[in-house]
């Protein structure tokens, strides 16, 4: 059966924040000119959830508060898949490891062979769920994206070594947070940057999570564990 390009796919995006208390910067890369979704735009590492992500054995699960927020307005039991997808996409697109030294039990999935060979299992301990956005109707691809913030201090290895990255993102770089808006960014990335800037000095997960929801009729800002906000034009 052919893939339904208009279907909304669950996705995970990772915002890695470095030197947050001195000179905060975030990891971004540029999508290719021929990419169907957001060509040429600078974005955070991320992508669609794979069916196999639900069964990836995490060394450590998500913080309890983040797990609860992810459950709201979602299909039951999505937390493991979203967390695994976040770690996997960060690994595939940047070569950076978010994991703990640990041996895998049983067979290692194909997507995780090299990750496991380095002696790590994926960990969601440091992932903080900070934003959610649904791609507007009419786009060539639609995603229900959950954005996770993670402190670069928990990344294993050299933060400047992108040698294991795939070629999906080019120009991988640490961008000063106060200069990120100078890049060619998707609108929603600009909105998320404002959330990140507001959380730079706060190491705790947010109690409420903004959700930018598009329908055929309107665009809404909602708060997971909160109240609807006014309509957005």
PDB file of C-alpha atoms in Angstrom:
ATOM      1  CA  UNK A   1       0.000   0.000   0.000  1.00  0.00           C
ATOM      2  CA  UNK A   2       1.345   3.437  -0.924  1.00  0.00           C
ATOM      3  CA  UNK A   3       2.246   5.807   1.903  1.00  0.00           C
ATOM      4  CA  UNK A   4      -0.390   8.441   2.675  1.00  0.00           C
ATOM      5  CA  UNK A   5       1.660  11.624   2.395  1.00  0.00           C
ATOM      6  CA  UNK A   6      -1.109  13.686   4.011  1.00  0.00           C
ATOM      7  CA  UNK A   7      -1.245  11.556   7.180  1.00  0.00           C
ATOM      8  CA  UNK A   8       0.114  13.157  10.343  1.00  0.00           C
ATOM      9  CA  UNK A   9       3.177  11.257  11.594  1.00  0.00           C
ATOM     10  CA  UNK A  10       4.474  11.379  15.143  1.00  0.00           C
ATOM     11  CA  UNK A  11       7.931  12.935  15.321  1.00  0.00           C
ATOM     12  CA  UNK A  12      10.608  13.861  17.839  1.00  0.00           C
ATOM     13  CA  UNK A  13      12.965  16.834  17.715  1.00  0.00           C
ATOM     14  CA  UNK A  14      15.984  17.455  19.951  1.00  0.00           C
ATOM     15  CA  UNK A  15      17.259  20.866  21.052  1.00  0.00           C
ATOM     16  CA  UNK A  16      20.741  20.448  22.510  1.00  0.00           C
ATOM     17  CA  UNK A  17      21.669  23.414  24.712  1.00  0.00           C
ATOM     18  CA  UNK A  18      25.351  24.047  25.381  1.00  0.00           C
ATOM     19  CA  UNK A  19      27.009  26.364  27.951  1.00  0.00           C
ATOM     20  CA  UNK A  20      23.572  27.446  29.113  1.00  0.00           C
ATOM     21  CA  UNK A  21      24.810  29.558  32.036  1.00  0.00           C
ATOM     22  CA  UNK A  22      27.658  31.324  30.232  1.00  0.00           C
ATOM     23  CA  UNK A  23      27.324  31.572  26.444  1.00  0.00           C
ATOM     24  CA  UNK A  24      24.289  29.460  25.501  1.00  0.00           C
ATOM     25  CA  UNK A  25      24.279  27.891  22.061  1.00  0.00           C
ATOM     26  CA  UNK A  26      22.127  25.310  20.292  1.00  0.00           C
ATOM     27  CA  UNK A  27      22.911  22.620  17.747  1.00  0.00           C
ATOM     28  CA  UNK A  28      21.390  23.174  14.293  1.00  0.00           C
ATOM     29  CA  UNK A  29      21.887  21.977  10.745  1.00  0.00           C
ATOM     30  CA  UNK A  30      20.584  22.835   7.288  1.00  0.00           C
ATOM     31  CA  UNK A  31      18.173  20.673   5.313  1.00  0.00           C
ATOM     32  CA  UNK A  32      19.033  19.944   1.700  1.00  0.00           C
ATOM     33  CA  UNK A  33      17.767  22.053  -1.183  1.00  0.00           C
ATOM     34  CA  UNK A  34      15.937  19.009  -2.604  1.00  0.00           C
ATOM     35  CA  UNK A  35      14.259  18.022   0.636  1.00  0.00           C
ATOM     36  CA  UNK A  36      10.471  17.723   0.298  1.00  0.00           C
ATOM     37  CA  UNK A  37       9.898  19.116   3.802  1.00  0.00           C
ATOM     38  CA  UNK A  38      11.394  22.519   4.676  1.00  0.00           C
ATOM     39  CA  UNK A  39      14.174  22.632   2.038  1.00  0.00           C
ATOM     40  CA  UNK A  40      17.196  24.824   2.856  1.00  0.00           C
ATOM     41  CA  UNK A  41      15.891  25.666   6.329  1.00  0.00           C
ATOM     42  CA  UNK A  42      18.046  25.469   9.449  1.00  0.00           C
ATOM     43  CA  UNK A  43      16.462  23.085  11.935  1.00  0.00           C
ATOM     44  CA  UNK A  44      17.104  21.067  15.069  1.00  0.00           C
ATOM     45  CA  UNK A  45      17.922  17.358  14.675  1.00  0.00           C
ATOM     46  CA  UNK A  46      14.758  15.281  14.513  1.00  0.00           C
ATOM     47  CA  UNK A  47      12.427  13.169  12.446  1.00  0.00           C
ATOM     48  CA  UNK A  48       9.509  10.764  12.331  1.00  0.00           C
ATOM     49  CA  UNK A  49       8.955   7.997  14.841  1.00  0.00           C
ATOM     50  CA  UNK A  50       9.591   4.506  13.434  1.00  0.00           C
ATOM     51  CA  UNK A  51       7.404   1.571  14.410  1.00  0.00           C
ATOM     52  CA  UNK A  52      10.427  -0.163  15.954  1.00  0.00           C
ATOM     53  CA  UNK A  53      11.097   2.760  18.330  1.00  0.00           C
ATOM     54  CA  UNK A  54       8.360   1.566  20.675  1.00  0.00           C
ATOM     55  CA  UNK A  55      10.378  -1.558  21.508  1.00  0.00           C
ATOM     56  CA  UNK A  56      13.823   0.017  21.958  1.00  0.00           C
ATOM     57  CA  UNK A  57      15.061  -0.806  25.492  1.00  0.00           C
ATOM     58  CA  UNK A  58      15.939   2.522  27.106  1.00  0.00           C
ATOM     59  CA  UNK A  59      18.604   2.426  29.804  1.00  0.00           C
ATOM     60  CA  UNK A  60      16.596   5.064  31.675  1.00  0.00           C
ATOM     61  CA  UNK A  61      13.133   6.392  30.948  1.00  0.00           C
ATOM     62  CA  UNK A  62      11.832   9.939  30.730  1.00  0.00           C
ATOM     63  CA  UNK A  63      11.345  12.170  33.775  1.00  0.00           C
ATOM     64  CA  UNK A  64       7.928  11.455  35.305  1.00  0.00           C
ATOM     65  CA  UNK A  65       6.575  14.941  34.623  1.00  0.00           C
ATOM     66  CA  UNK A  66       7.582  14.801  30.960  1.00  0.00           C
ATOM     67  CA  UNK A  67       6.067  11.362  30.566  1.00  0.00           C
ATOM     68  CA  UNK A  68       2.772  12.647  31.946  1.00  0.00           C
ATOM     69  CA  UNK A  69       2.719  15.641  29.603  1.00  0.00           C
ATOM     70  CA  UNK A  70       3.514  13.458  26.578  1.00  0.00           C
ATOM     71  CA  UNK A  71       0.512  11.291  27.388  1.00  0.00           C
ATOM     72  CA  UNK A  72      -1.931  14.198  27.064  1.00  0.00           C
ATOM     73  CA  UNK A  73      -3.788  14.427  23.733  1.00  0.00           C
ATOM     74  CA  UNK A  74      -1.783  11.433  22.470  1.00  0.00           C
ATOM     75  CA  UNK A  75      -2.292   7.773  21.763  1.00  0.00           C
ATOM     76  CA  UNK A  76      -1.607   5.717  24.910  1.00  0.00           C
ATOM     77  CA  UNK A  77       1.924   4.469  25.498  1.00  0.00           C
ATOM     78  CA  UNK A  78       3.776   6.750  23.066  1.00  0.00           C
ATOM     79  CA  UNK A  79       6.468   7.806  25.530  1.00  0.00           C
ATOM     80  CA  UNK A  80       9.067   5.101  24.832  1.00  0.00           C
ATOM     81  CA  UNK A  81       8.711   5.471  21.062  1.00  0.00           C
ATOM     82  CA  UNK A  82       9.054   9.267  21.192  1.00  0.00           C
ATOM     83  CA  UNK A  83      12.052   9.169  23.523  1.00  0.00           C
ATOM     84  CA  UNK A  84      13.804   6.476  21.473  1.00  0.00           C
ATOM     85  CA  UNK A  85      13.108   8.399  18.269  1.00  0.00           C
ATOM     86  CA  UNK A  86      14.642  11.526  19.802  1.00  0.00           C
ATOM     87  CA  UNK A  87      17.848   9.706  20.748  1.00  0.00           C
ATOM     88  CA  UNK A  88      17.989   7.883  17.407  1.00  0.00           C
ATOM     89  CA  UNK A  89      17.476  11.008  15.308  1.00  0.00           C
ATOM     90  CA  UNK A  90      20.110  12.896  17.290  1.00  0.00           C
ATOM     91  CA  UNK A  91      22.514  10.014  16.696  1.00  0.00           C
ATOM     92  CA  UNK A  92      21.739   9.598  13.006  1.00  0.00           C
ATOM     93  CA  UNK A  93      21.808  13.285  12.099  1.00  0.00           C
ATOM     94  CA  UNK A  94      24.701  14.480  14.288  1.00  0.00           C
ATOM     95  CA  UNK A  95      26.613  11.399  15.473  1.00  0.00           C
ATOM     96  CA  UNK A  96      26.182  12.505  19.099  1.00  0.00           C
ATOM     97  CA  UNK A  97      25.337   9.898  21.736  1.00  0.00           C
ATOM     98  CA  UNK A  98      22.651  10.411  24.349  1.00  0.00           C
ATOM     99  CA  UNK A  99      23.001   7.237  26.340  1.00  0.00           C
ATOM    100  CA  UNK A 100      24.534   5.378  29.240  1.00  0.00           C
ATOM    101  CA  UNK A 101      27.383   2.838  29.208  1.00  0.00           C
ATOM    102  CA  UNK A 102      25.476  -0.395  29.182  1.00  0.00           C
ATOM    103  CA  UNK A 103      25.239  -3.643  27.241  1.00  0.00           C
ATOM    104  CA  UNK A 104      22.104  -4.427  25.248  1.00  0.00           C
ATOM    105  CA  UNK A 105      20.029  -7.464  26.146  1.00  0.00           C
ATOM    106  CA  UNK A 106      19.280  -9.610  23.133  1.00  0.00           C
ATOM    107  CA  UNK A 107      19.475  -8.624  19.484  1.00  0.00           C
ATOM    108  CA  UNK A 108      20.297  -5.025  18.619  1.00  0.00           C
ATOM    109  CA  UNK A 109      17.962  -3.401  16.026  1.00  0.00           C
ATOM    110  CA  UNK A 110      19.599  -2.465  12.725  1.00  0.00           C
ATOM    111  CA  UNK A 111      19.308   1.283  13.344  1.00  0.00           C
ATOM    112  CA  UNK A 112      21.198   0.941  16.620  1.00  0.00           C
ATOM    113  CA  UNK A 113      24.080  -1.350  15.643  1.00  0.00           C
ATOM    114  CA  UNK A 114      26.816   1.304  15.651  1.00  0.00           C
ATOM    115  CA  UNK A 115      25.357   3.044  18.692  1.00  0.00           C
ATOM    116  CA  UNK A 116      25.461  -0.246  20.607  1.00  0.00           C
ATOM    117  CA  UNK A 117      28.940  -1.063  19.297  1.00  0.00           C
ATOM    118  CA  UNK A 118      30.204   2.064  21.068  1.00  0.00           C
ATOM    119  CA  UNK A 119      29.054   0.540  24.363  1.00  0.00           C
ATOM    120  CA  UNK A 120      25.921   2.596  24.993  1.00  0.00           C
ATOM    121  CA  UNK A 121      22.207   2.119  25.413  1.00  0.00           C
ATOM    122  CA  UNK A 122      19.881   5.050  24.723  1.00  0.00           C
ATOM    123  CA  UNK A 123      18.787   7.051  27.753  1.00  0.00           C
ATOM    124  CA  UNK A 124      15.852   9.443  28.082  1.00  0.00           C
ATOM    125  CA  UNK A 125      16.780  10.593  31.583  1.00  0.00           C
ATOM    126  CA  UNK A 126      17.876  14.077  30.450  1.00  0.00           C
ATOM    127  CA  UNK A 127      15.177  14.708  27.828  1.00  0.00           C
ATOM    128  CA  UNK A 128      12.738  17.479  28.775  1.00  0.00           C
ATOM    129  CA  UNK A 129       9.484  17.799  26.835  1.00  0.00           C
ATOM    130  CA  UNK A 130       9.157  21.547  26.168  1.00  0.00           C
ATOM    131  CA  UNK A 131       6.979  22.079  23.055  1.00  0.00           C
ATOM    132  CA  UNK A 132       4.623  20.353  20.653  1.00  0.00           C
ATOM    133  CA  UNK A 133       3.498  21.434  17.187  1.00  0.00           C
ATOM    134  CA  UNK A 134       1.349  19.958  14.425  1.00  0.00           C
ATOM    135  CA  UNK A 135       2.232  20.857  10.837  1.00  0.00           C
ATOM    136  CA  UNK A 136      -0.532  22.867   9.091  1.00  0.00           C
ATOM    137  CA  UNK A 137      -2.809  21.202   6.508  1.00  0.00           C
ATOM    138  CA  UNK A 138      -1.730  21.418   2.892  1.00  0.00           C
ATOM    139  CA  UNK A 139       1.972  20.742   3.466  1.00  0.00           C
ATOM    140  CA  UNK A 140       3.732  17.924   1.552  1.00  0.00           C
ATOM    141  CA  UNK A 141       4.453  16.233   4.898  1.00  0.00           C
ATOM    142  CA  UNK A 142       2.612  16.610   8.201  1.00  0.00           C
ATOM    143  CA  UNK A 143       4.073  15.855  11.627  1.00  0.00           C
ATOM    144  CA  UNK A 144       2.932  15.922  15.219  1.00  0.00           C
ATOM    145  CA  UNK A 145       6.332  16.934  16.585  1.00  0.00           C
ATOM    146  CA  UNK A 146       7.383  16.809  20.214  1.00  0.00           C
ATOM    147  CA  UNK A 147      10.379  18.993  21.013  1.00  0.00           C
ATOM    148  CA  UNK A 148      12.815  17.822  23.678  1.00  0.00           C
ATOM    149  CA  UNK A 149      15.408  20.044  25.349  1.00  0.00           C
ATOM    150  CA  UNK A 150      18.605  18.406  26.581  1.00  0.00           C
ATOM    151  CA  UNK A 151      21.693  19.855  28.231  1.00  0.00           C
ATOM    152  CA  UNK A 152      24.844  19.192  26.192  1.00  0.00           C
ATOM    153  CA  UNK A 153      26.675  18.172  29.366  1.00  0.00           C
ATOM    154  CA  UNK A 154      24.984  14.767  29.268  1.00  0.00           C
ATOM    155  CA  UNK A 155      26.105  13.985  25.702  1.00  0.00           C
ATOM    156  CA  UNK A 156      28.775  11.287  25.579  1.00  0.00           C
ATOM    157  CA  UNK A 157      32.076  12.180  23.866  1.00  0.00           C
ATOM    158  CA  UNK A 158      33.272  15.195  21.895  1.00  0.00           C
ATOM    159  CA  UNK A 159      30.518  17.764  21.298  1.00  0.00           C
ATOM    160  CA  UNK A 160      32.302  19.028  18.182  1.00  0.00           C
ATOM    161  CA  UNK A 161      32.771  15.639  16.528  1.00  0.00           C
ATOM    162  CA  UNK A 162      30.087  15.160  13.858  1.00  0.00           C
ATOM    163  CA  UNK A 163      32.077  12.570  11.898  1.00  0.00           C
ATOM    164  CA  UNK A 164      29.466   9.842  12.456  1.00  0.00           C
ATOM    165  CA  UNK A 165      26.564  11.969  11.238  1.00  0.00           C
ATOM    166  CA  UNK A 166      24.495  11.027   8.202  1.00  0.00           C
ATOM    167  CA  UNK A 167      24.282  13.513   5.346  1.00  0.00           C
ATOM    168  CA  UNK A 168      20.665  14.492   6.080  1.00  0.00           C
ATOM    169  CA  UNK A 169      21.713  17.780   7.704  1.00  0.00           C
ATOM    170  CA  UNK A 170      24.598  19.883   6.412  1.00  0.00           C
ATOM    171  CA  UNK A 171      26.438  22.747   8.103  1.00  0.00           C
ATOM    172  CA  UNK A 172      26.007  21.223  11.558  1.00  0.00           C
ATOM    173  CA  UNK A 173      27.068  23.897  14.025  1.00  0.00           C
ATOM    174  CA  UNK A 174      26.655  25.321  17.488  1.00  0.00           C
ATOM    175  CA  UNK A 175      24.703  28.540  17.004  1.00  0.00           C
ATOM    176  CA  UNK A 176      24.731  31.221  19.725  1.00  0.00           C
ATOM    177  CA  UNK A 177      21.186  31.319  21.051  1.00  0.00           C
ATOM    178  CA  UNK A 178      20.968  35.082  20.684  1.00  0.00           C
ATOM    179  CA  UNK A 179      21.934  34.883  16.988  1.00  0.00           C
ATOM    180  CA  UNK A 180      19.881  31.878  15.884  1.00  0.00           C
ATOM    181  CA  UNK A 181      17.125  34.052  14.414  1.00  0.00           C
ATOM    182  CA  UNK A 182      19.617  35.376  11.858  1.00  0.00           C
ATOM    183  CA  UNK A 183      19.418  31.985  10.102  1.00  0.00           C
ATOM    184  CA  UNK A 184      16.751  30.912   7.611  1.00  0.00           C
ATOM    185  CA  UNK A 185      14.366  29.219  10.043  1.00  0.00           C
ATOM    186  CA  UNK A 186      10.903  27.671   9.836  1.00  0.00           C
ATOM    187  CA  UNK A 187       8.322  29.764  11.679  1.00  0.00           C
ATOM    188  CA  UNK A 188       7.739  27.131  14.339  1.00  0.00           C
ATOM    189  CA  UNK A 189      11.468  26.956  15.066  1.00  0.00           C
ATOM    190  CA  UNK A 190      11.434  30.661  15.875  1.00  0.00           C
ATOM    191  CA  UNK A 191       8.569  30.083  18.286  1.00  0.00           C
ATOM    192  CA  UNK A 192      10.415  27.209  19.967  1.00  0.00           C
ATOM    193  CA  UNK A 193      13.556  29.340  20.282  1.00  0.00           C
ATOM    194  CA  UNK A 194      11.610  31.785  22.414  1.00  0.00           C
ATOM    195  CA  UNK A 195      10.603  28.936  24.723  1.00  0.00           C
ATOM    196  CA  UNK A 196      14.201  27.748  24.949  1.00  0.00           C
ATOM    197  CA  UNK A 197      15.472  31.247  25.714  1.00  0.00           C
ATOM    198  CA  UNK A 198      12.974  31.501  28.556  1.00  0.00           C
ATOM    199  CA  UNK A 199      14.231  28.215  30.030  1.00  0.00           C
ATOM    200  CA  UNK A 200      17.998  28.704  29.752  1.00  0.00           C
ATOM    201  CA  UNK A 201      18.605  29.223  33.474  1.00  0.00           C
ATOM    202  CA  UNK A 202      15.954  26.729  34.635  1.00  0.00           C
ATOM    203  CA  UNK A 203      17.197  23.119  34.744  1.00  0.00           C
ATOM    204  CA  UNK A 204      13.789  21.657  35.629  1.00  0.00           C
ATOM    205  CA  UNK A 205      11.217  20.312  33.134  1.00  0.00           C
ATOM    206  CA  UNK A 206       8.307  22.695  32.502  1.00  0.00           C
ATOM    207  CA  UNK A 207       5.072  22.112  34.421  1.00  0.00           C
ATOM    208  CA  UNK A 208       3.023  23.039  31.346  1.00  0.00           C
ATOM    209  CA  UNK A 209       3.948  22.528  27.689  1.00  0.00           C
ATOM    210  CA  UNK A 210       2.788  24.786  24.821  1.00  0.00           C
ATOM    211  CA  UNK A 211       1.137  23.059  21.885  1.00  0.00           C
ATOM    212  CA  UNK A 212       0.685  24.758  18.512  1.00  0.00           C
ATOM    213  CA  UNK A 213      -2.215  23.009  16.797  1.00  0.00           C
ATOM    214  CA  UNK A 214      -3.414  23.584  13.230  1.00  0.00           C
ATOM    215  CA  UNK A 215      -6.763  22.433  11.874  1.00  0.00           C
ATOM    216  CA  UNK A 216      -8.524  23.198   8.625  1.00  0.00           C
ATOM    217  CA  UNK A 217     -10.431  25.994  10.345  1.00  0.00           C
ATOM    218  CA  UNK A 218      -7.939  27.616  12.712  1.00  0.00           C
ATOM    219  CA  UNK A 219      -4.591  27.668  14.488  1.00  0.00           C
ATOM    220  CA  UNK A 220      -4.536  27.390  18.258  1.00  0.00           C
ATOM    221  CA  UNK A 221      -2.002  27.712  21.021  1.00  0.00           C
ATOM    222  CA  UNK A 222      -2.909  25.267  23.781  1.00  0.00           C
ATOM    223  CA  UNK A 223      -1.243  24.407  27.050  1.00  0.00           C
ATOM    224  CA  UNK A 224      -0.840  20.754  27.958  1.00  0.00           C
ATOM    225  CA  UNK A 225      -2.017  20.726  31.580  1.00  0.00           C
ATOM    226  CA  UNK A 226      -3.520  24.159  31.138  1.00  0.00           C
ATOM    227  CA  UNK A 227      -6.158  26.112  29.263  1.00  0.00           C
ATOM    228  CA  UNK A 228      -6.637  27.060  25.588  1.00  0.00           C
ATOM    229  CA  UNK A 229      -5.057  30.343  24.571  1.00  0.00           C
ATOM    230  CA  UNK A 230      -6.591  32.806  22.110  1.00  0.00           C
ATOM    231  CA  UNK A 231      -6.745  31.923  18.421  1.00  0.00           C
ATOM    232  CA  UNK A 232      -3.662  32.640  16.351  1.00  0.00           C
ATOM    233  CA  UNK A 233      -4.076  34.195  12.910  1.00  0.00           C
TER     234      UNK A 233
END
